[in-house]
Coordinates of C-alpha atoms in Angstrom, one line a residue:
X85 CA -83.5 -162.2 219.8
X86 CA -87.8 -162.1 220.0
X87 CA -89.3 -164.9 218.0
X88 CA -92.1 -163.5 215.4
X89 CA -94.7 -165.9 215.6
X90 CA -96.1 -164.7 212.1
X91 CA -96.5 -166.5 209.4
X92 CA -95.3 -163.7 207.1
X93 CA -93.1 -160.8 207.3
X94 CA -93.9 -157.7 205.1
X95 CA -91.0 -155.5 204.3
X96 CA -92.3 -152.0 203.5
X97 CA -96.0 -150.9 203.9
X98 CA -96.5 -149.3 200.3
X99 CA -99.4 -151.3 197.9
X100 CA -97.3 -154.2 197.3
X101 CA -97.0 -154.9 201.2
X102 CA -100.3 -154.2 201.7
X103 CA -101.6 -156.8 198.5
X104 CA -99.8 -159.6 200.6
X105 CA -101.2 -158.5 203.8
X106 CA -104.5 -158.5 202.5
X107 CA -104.4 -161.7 200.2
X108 CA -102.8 -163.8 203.4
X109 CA -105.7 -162.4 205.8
X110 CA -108.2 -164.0 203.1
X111 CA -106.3 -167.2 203.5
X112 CA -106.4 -166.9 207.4
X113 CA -102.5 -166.5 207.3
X114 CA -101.1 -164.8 210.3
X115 CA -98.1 -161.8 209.2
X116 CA -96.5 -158.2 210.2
X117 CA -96.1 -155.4 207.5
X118 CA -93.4 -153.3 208.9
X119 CA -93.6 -149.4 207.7
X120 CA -90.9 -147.4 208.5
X121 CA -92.9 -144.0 207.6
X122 CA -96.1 -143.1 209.8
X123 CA -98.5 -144.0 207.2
X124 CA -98.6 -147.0 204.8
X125 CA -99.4 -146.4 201.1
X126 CA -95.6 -145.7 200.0
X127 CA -95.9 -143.5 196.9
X128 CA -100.0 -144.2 196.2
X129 CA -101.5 -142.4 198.2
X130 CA -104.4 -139.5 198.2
X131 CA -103.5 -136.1 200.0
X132 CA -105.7 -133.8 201.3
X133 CA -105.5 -129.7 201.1
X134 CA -108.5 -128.2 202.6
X135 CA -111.4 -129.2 200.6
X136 CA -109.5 -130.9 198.0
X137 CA -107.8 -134.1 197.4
X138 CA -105.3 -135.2 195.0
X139 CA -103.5 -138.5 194.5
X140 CA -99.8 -138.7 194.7
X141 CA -99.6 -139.3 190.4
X142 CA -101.6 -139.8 187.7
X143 CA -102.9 -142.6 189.1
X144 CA -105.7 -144.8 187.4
X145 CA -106.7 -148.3 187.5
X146 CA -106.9 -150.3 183.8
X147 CA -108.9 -153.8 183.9
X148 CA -105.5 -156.0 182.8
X149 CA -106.4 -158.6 185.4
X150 CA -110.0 -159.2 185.5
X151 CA -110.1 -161.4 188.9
X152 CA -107.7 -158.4 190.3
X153 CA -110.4 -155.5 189.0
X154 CA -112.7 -158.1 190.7
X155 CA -111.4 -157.9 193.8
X156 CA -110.7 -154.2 194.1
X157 CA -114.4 -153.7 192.8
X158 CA -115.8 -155.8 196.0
X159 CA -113.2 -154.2 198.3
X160 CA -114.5 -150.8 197.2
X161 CA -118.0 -151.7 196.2
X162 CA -120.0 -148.2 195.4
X163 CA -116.6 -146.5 196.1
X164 CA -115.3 -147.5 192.5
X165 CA -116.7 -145.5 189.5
X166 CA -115.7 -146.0 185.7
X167 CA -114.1 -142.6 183.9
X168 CA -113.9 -141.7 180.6
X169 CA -111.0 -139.3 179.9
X170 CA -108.6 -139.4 177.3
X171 CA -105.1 -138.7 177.5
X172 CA -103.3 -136.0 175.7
X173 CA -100.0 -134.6 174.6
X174 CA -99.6 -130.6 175.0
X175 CA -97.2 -130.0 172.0
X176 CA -96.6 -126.7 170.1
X177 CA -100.0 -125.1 172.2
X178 CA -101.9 -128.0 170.8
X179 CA -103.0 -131.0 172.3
X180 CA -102.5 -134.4 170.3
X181 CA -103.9 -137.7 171.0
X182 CA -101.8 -140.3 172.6
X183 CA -101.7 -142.7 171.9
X184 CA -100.5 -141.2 168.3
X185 CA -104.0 -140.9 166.4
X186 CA -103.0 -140.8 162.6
X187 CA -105.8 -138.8 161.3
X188 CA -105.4 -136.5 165.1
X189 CA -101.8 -135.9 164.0
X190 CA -103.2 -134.9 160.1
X191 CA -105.3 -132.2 162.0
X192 CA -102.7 -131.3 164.9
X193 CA -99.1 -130.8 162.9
X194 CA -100.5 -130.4 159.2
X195 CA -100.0 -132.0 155.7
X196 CA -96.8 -131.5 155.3
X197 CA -95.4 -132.0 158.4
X198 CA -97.2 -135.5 158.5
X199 CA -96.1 -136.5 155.0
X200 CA -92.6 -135.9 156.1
X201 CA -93.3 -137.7 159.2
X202 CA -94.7 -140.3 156.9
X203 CA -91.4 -140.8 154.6
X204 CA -89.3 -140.3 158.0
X205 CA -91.4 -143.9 159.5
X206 CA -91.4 -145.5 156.0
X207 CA -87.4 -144.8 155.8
X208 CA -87.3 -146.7 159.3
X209 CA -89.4 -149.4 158.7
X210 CA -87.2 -150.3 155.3
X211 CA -84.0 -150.3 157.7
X212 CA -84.6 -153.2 159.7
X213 CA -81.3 -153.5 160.7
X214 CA -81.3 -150.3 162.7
X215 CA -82.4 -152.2 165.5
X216 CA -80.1 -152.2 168.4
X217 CA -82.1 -153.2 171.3
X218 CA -82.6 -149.8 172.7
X219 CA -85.9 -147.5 173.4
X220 CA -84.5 -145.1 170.7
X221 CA -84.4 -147.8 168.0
X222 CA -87.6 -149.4 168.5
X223 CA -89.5 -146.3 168.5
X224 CA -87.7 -145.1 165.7
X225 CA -88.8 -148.0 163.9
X226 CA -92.2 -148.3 165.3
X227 CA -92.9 -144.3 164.3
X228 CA -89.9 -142.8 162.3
X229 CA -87.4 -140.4 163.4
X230 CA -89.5 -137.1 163.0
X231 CA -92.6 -138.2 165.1
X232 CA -90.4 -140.2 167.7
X233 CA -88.3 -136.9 168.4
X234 CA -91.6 -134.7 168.5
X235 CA -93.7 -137.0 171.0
X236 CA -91.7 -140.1 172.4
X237 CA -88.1 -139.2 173.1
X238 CA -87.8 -136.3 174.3
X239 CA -90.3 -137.4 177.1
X240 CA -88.4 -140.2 178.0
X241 CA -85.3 -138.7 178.4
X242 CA -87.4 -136.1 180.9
X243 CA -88.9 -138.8 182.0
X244 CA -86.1 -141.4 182.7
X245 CA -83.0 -139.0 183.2
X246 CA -81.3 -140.8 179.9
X247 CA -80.2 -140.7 176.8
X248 CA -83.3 -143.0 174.7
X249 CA -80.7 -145.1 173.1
X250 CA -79.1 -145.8 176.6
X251 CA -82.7 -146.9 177.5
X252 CA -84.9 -150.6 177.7
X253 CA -87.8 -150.6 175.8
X254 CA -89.5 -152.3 178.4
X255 CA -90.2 -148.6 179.1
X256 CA -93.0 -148.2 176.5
X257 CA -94.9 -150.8 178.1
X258 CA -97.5 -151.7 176.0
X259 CA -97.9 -147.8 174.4
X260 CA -96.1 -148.0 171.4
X261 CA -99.2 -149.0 169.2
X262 CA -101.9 -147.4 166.5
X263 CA -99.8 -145.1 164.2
X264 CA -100.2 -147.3 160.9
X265 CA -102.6 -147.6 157.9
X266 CA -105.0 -149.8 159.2
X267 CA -105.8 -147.1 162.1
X268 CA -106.1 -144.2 160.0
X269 CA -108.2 -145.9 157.5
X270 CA -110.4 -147.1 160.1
X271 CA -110.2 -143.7 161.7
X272 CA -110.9 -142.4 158.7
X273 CA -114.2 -144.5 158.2
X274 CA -115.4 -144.6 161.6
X275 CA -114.2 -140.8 162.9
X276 CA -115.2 -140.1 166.6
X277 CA -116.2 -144.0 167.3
X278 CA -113.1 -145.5 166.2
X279 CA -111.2 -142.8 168.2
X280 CA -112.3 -143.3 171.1
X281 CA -111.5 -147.2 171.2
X282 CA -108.1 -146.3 170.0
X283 CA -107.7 -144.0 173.0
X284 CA -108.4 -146.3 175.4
X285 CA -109.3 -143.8 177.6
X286 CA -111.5 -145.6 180.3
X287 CA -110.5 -147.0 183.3
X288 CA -111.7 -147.2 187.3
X289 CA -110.9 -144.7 190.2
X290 CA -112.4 -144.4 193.2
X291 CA -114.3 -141.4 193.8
X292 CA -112.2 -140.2 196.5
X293 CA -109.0 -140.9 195.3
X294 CA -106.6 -143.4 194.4
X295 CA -105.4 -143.8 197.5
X296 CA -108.6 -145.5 198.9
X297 CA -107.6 -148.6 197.5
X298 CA -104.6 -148.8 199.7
X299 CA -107.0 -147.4 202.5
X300 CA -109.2 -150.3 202.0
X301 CA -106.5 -153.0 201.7
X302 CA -105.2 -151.2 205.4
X303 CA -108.6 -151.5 207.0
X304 CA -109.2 -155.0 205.8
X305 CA -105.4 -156.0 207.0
X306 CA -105.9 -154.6 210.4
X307 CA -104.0 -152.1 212.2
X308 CA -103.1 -155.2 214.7
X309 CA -100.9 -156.5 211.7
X310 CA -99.1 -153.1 210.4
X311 CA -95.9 -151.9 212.7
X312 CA -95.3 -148.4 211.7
X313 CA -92.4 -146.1 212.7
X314 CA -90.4 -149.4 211.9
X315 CA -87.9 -149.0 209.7
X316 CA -85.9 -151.9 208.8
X317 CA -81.8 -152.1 209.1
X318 CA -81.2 -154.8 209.0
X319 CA -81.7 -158.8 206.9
X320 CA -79.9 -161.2 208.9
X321 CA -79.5 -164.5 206.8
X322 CA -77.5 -168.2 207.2
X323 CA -76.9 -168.4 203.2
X324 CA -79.8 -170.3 203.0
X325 CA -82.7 -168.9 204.6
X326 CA -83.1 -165.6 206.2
X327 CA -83.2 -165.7 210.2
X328 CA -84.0 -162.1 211.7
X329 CA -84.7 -158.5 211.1
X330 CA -83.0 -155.5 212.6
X331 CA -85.4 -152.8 213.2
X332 CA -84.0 -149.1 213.7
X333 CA -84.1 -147.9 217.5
X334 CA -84.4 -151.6 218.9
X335 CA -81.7 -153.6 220.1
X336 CA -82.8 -157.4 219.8
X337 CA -83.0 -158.4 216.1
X338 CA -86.7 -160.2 214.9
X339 CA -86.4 -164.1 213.9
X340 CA -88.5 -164.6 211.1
X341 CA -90.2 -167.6 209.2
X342 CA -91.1 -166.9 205.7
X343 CA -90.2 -162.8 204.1
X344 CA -91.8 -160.9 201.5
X345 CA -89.7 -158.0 200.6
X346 CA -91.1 -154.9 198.6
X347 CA -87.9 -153.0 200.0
X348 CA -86.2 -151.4 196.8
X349 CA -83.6 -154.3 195.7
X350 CA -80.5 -152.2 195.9
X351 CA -81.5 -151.3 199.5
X352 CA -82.5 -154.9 200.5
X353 CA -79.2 -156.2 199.8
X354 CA -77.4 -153.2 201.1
X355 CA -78.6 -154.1 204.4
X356 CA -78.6 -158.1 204.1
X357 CA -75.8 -159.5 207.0
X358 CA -73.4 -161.4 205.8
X359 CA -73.2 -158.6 202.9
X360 CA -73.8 -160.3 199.6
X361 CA -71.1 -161.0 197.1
X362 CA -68.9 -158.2 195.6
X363 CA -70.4 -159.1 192.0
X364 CA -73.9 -158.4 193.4
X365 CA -73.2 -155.5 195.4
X366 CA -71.6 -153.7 192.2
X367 CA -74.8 -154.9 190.0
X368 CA -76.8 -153.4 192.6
X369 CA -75.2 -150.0 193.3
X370 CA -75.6 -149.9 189.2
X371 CA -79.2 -150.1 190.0
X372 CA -80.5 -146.5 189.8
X373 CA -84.6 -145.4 190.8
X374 CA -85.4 -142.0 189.6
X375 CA -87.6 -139.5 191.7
X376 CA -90.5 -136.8 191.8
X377 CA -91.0 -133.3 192.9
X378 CA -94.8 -133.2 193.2
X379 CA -96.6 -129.4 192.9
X380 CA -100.4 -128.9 193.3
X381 CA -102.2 -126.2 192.6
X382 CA -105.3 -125.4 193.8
X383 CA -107.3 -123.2 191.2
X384 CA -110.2 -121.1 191.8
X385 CA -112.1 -122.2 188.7
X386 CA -114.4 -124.9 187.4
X387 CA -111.9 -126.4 184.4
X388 CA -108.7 -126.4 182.9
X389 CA -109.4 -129.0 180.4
X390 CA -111.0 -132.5 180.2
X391 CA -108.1 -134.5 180.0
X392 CA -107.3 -137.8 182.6
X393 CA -103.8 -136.8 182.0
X394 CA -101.9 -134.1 179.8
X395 CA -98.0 -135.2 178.8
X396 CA -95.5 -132.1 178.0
X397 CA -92.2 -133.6 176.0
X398 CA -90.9 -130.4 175.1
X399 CA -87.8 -129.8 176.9
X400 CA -89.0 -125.9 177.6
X401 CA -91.1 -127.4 180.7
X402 CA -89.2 -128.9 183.3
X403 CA -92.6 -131.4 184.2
X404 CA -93.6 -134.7 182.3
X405 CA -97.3 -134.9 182.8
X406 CA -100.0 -132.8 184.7
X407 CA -103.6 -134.4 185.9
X408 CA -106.3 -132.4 186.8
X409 CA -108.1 -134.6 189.7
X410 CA -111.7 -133.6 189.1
X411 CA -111.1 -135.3 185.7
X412 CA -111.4 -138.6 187.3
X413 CA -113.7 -137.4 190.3
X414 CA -115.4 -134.2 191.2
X415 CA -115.7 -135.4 194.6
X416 CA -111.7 -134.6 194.6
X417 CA -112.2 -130.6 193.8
X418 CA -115.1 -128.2 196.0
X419 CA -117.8 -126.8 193.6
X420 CA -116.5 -124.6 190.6
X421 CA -113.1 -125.0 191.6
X422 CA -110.6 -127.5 190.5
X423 CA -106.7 -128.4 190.9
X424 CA -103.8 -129.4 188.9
X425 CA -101.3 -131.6 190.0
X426 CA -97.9 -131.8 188.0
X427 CA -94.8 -133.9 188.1
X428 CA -91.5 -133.2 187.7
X429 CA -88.9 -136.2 187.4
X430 CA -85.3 -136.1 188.4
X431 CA -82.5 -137.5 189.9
X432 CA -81.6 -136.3 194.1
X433 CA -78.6 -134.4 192.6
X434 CA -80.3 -132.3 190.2
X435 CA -80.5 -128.8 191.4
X436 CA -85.0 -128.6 191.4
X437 CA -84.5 -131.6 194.0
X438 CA -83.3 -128.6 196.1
X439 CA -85.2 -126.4 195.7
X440 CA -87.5 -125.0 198.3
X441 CA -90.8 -125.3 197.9
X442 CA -92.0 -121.3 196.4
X443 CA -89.3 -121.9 193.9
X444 CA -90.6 -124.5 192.8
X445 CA -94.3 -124.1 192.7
X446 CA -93.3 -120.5 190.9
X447 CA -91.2 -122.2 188.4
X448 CA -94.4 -124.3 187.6
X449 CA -96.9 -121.5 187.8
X450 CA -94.9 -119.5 185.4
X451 CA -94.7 -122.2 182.5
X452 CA -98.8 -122.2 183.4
X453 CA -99.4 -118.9 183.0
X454 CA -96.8 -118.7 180.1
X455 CA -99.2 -120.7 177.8
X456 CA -102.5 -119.9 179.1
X457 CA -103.5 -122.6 181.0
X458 CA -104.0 -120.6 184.4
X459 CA -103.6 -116.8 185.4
X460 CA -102.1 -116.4 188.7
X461 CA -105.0 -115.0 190.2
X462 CA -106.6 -118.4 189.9
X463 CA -104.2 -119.9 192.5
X464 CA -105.7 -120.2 196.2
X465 CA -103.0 -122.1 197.3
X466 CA -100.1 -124.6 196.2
X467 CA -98.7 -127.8 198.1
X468 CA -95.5 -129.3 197.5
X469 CA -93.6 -132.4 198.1
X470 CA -90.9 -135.4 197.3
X471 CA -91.4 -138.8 196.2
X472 CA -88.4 -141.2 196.4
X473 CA -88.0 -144.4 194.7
X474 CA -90.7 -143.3 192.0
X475 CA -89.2 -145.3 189.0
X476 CA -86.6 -148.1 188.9
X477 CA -84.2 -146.4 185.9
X478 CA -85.0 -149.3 183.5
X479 CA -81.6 -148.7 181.1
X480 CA -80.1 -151.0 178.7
X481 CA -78.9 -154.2 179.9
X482 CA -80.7 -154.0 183.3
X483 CA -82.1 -157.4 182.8
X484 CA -79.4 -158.9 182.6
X485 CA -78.1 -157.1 186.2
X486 CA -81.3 -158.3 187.7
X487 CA -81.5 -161.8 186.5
X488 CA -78.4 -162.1 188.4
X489 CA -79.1 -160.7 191.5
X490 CA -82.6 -162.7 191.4
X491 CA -80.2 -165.7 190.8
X492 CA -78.4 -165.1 194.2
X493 CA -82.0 -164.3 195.8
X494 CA -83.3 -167.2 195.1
X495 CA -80.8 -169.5 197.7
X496 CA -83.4 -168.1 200.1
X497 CA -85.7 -170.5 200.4
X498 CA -88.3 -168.3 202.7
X499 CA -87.5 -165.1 201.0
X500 CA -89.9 -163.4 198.0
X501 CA -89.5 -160.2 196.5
X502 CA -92.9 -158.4 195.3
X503 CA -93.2 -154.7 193.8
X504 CA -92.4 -152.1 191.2
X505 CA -88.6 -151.4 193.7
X506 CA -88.6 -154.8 195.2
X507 CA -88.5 -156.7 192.0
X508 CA -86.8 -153.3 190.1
X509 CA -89.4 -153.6 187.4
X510 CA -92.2 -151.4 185.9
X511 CA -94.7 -152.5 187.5
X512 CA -99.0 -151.3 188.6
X513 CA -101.5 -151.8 190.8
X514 CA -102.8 -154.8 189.4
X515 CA -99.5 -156.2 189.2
X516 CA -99.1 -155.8 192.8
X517 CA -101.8 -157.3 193.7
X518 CA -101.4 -160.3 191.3
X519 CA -98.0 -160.7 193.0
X520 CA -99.7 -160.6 196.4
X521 CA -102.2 -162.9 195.7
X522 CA -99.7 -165.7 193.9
X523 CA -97.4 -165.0 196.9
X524 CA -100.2 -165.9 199.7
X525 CA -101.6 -169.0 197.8
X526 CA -98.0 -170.3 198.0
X527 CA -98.0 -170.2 201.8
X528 CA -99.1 -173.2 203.8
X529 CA -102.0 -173.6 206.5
X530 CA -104.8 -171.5 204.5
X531 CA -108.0 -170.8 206.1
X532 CA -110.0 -168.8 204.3
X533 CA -111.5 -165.6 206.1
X534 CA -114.6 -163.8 204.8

């Protein structure tokens, strides 16, 4: 058994790994992120097709953490730009605001439909005790049955693989918001100002991609301090702290001093020696992540539309949400031509996760075409791809499965957990790095570096 003689041992080399890396190199902290792909980024990265370069999502970076958008804005410096792009919903041929606008939704669906809508949400707000917990209920309640159906749950059951009321809200995030009196009347007042606040449609990305951030975070770690190739089989453990690593392909296990994992959970402790209890091995093969099939397109023209991002809950497309790149950059598209990149959730059993690759981009280019987005002489080329781990299924009563496990975890004294799949929670960039950065200043022996 080799002795590590880091500091810190990174499980997984994805922007959660990397934040640690990069906050314990500030604090002079020595530490290994072991990747078991050939590249680190895990599922943020940007791709490059020819002349054009598309993230891997709809990646974009809102200030929620203003010494986190501080950091990223000196790691970048003239890298990072600030966009202004609002996000829409493609529904009936039309494209709604979203969040839900209440005066957008007058023009979009029509009188009548809204003040059906409108006696739908007032019905739900008056029945209080509806409320069971559940995604379904609280958007119900939040919006009424008609508009929830229309824009919210159908998505999320594309999006999540799930029935809505089998769902958390902790999906919504912080989404669920501006559909009420107060907005329309203010909308009403204001018009075009007071819809674009509500919109919230400006945020940072770096001019050539996403990706760069993690690009940055790799350069600034070292590639002395990333092992990839290394895939990790194994988490050896006394009960009370853990002692080695397995790595795939070597023989002698890794002794370790203090572990960060951003491994998804249920893999971590599938893989932990001794194996963990039989209550919290159940708990976490109930733990379920849902997954992408990526398609890009690569268009010869200037536009599609202006949108940062376009959501499709109709259940007649098969995708959730298309970006078009050049939306946030045109350094990420040649001039006059553009791209589209468009994601399709689901589950490794579902029959799409087969598919090959011209089925798939086909099935795409025909729901394109179909409503007039593209023709297929636009199309120069197509690239596409799998992402695994993209979600952590966050279904009803999964806090209480991971408060558990975390209960269990936490006997480790030198073991921490960090990212959206290591800590099974919906989870961004900024929280990443936030995690990163509170992990590092909890380390001992700091000295600083520049």
């Amino acid at each position: 058994m080799s002795v590590s003689s880091e500091d810190i041992t990174i499980l997984a080399g994805g922007p959660a790994g990397l934040s640690v890396g990069y906050y314990a190199r500030k604090r002079g902290l020595s530490f290994a992120v072991y990747e078991a792909s050939d590249r680190v980024g895990g599922n943020c990265i940007t791709l490059q097709h020819g002349d054009f370069r598309f993230d891997s999502g709809a990646h974009r970076l809102h200030d929620k953490d203003e010494e986190v958008t501080e950091e990223i804005k000196a790691l970048l410096g003239d890298e990072l730009h600030r966009v202004s792009a609002p996000s829409q919903i493609f529904f009936r041929g039309k494209y709604v605001d979203f969040p839900l606008s209440p005066l957008d939704l007058l023009k979009k669906i029509g009188f009548i439909e809204l003040f059906k809508a409108s006696l739908s949400f007032l019905k739900a707000r008056l029945g209080k005790k509806s409320l069971d917990g559940s995604f379904e209920s609280l958007a119900v309640h939040r919006y009424g049955r008609s508009i929830s159906e229309k824009f919210l749950l159908n998505y999320s059951e594309k999006l999540w693989g799930l029935p809505c009321n089998q769902l958390s809200p902790n999906i919504s995030g912080k989404r669920l918001k501006g559909l009420d009196l107060k907005t329309f009347l203010i909308e009403a007042t204001l018009g075009k100002l007071a819809k674009t606040r509500h919109l919230d449609g400006s945020f940072y990305y770096p001019k050539q991609g996403y990706g760069r951030v993690v690009e940055k975070m790799e350069e600034f770690c070292g590639p002395e301090n990333i092992r990839l190739n290394h895939r990790i089989n194994r988490v050896i453990h006394n009960g009370k702290r853990i002692e080695a690593i397995g790595i795939s392909g070597q023989e002698r296990t890794q002794r370790v001093r203090q572990v960060v994992s951003t491994l998804p959970l249920s893999f971590l402790l599938k893989i932990m020696e001794p194996a963990p209890p039989e209550e919290i091995m159940r708990l976490a093969d109930s733990l379920r992540y849902r997954h992408l099939r990526l398609v890009a397109l690569f268009l010869d023209k200037p536009a599609v539309n202006s949108n940062a991002t376009t959501y499709f809950p109709e259940k007649r497309f098969p995708f959730t949400r298309i970006y078009e790149p050049r939306n946030r950059s045109k350094y990420m598209s040649p001039p006059g031509k553009t791209s589209l990149v468009v994601e399709i959730p689901c589950h490794r059993e579902d029959e799409i996760w087969s598919y090959d690759d011209l089925q798939t981009v086909c099935m795409v280019t025909d729901k394109l075409v179909e409503v007039d987005w593209i023709s297929r002489r636009d199309v120069v080329s197509s690239w596409c791809g799998r992402m695994n781990y993209a979600y952590p299924i966050l279904e009803l009563g999964f806090e209480e499965k991971v408060t558990k496990i975390m209960a269990w975890l936490d006997q480790f004294e030198n073991l921490d957990l960090s990212g959206r799949n290591g800590k099974f929670a919906y989870t961004h960039l900024h929280d990443m790095m936030r995690f990163g950065k509170d992990i590092a200043e909890t380390q001992s022996t700091p000295v600083p570096v520049s």
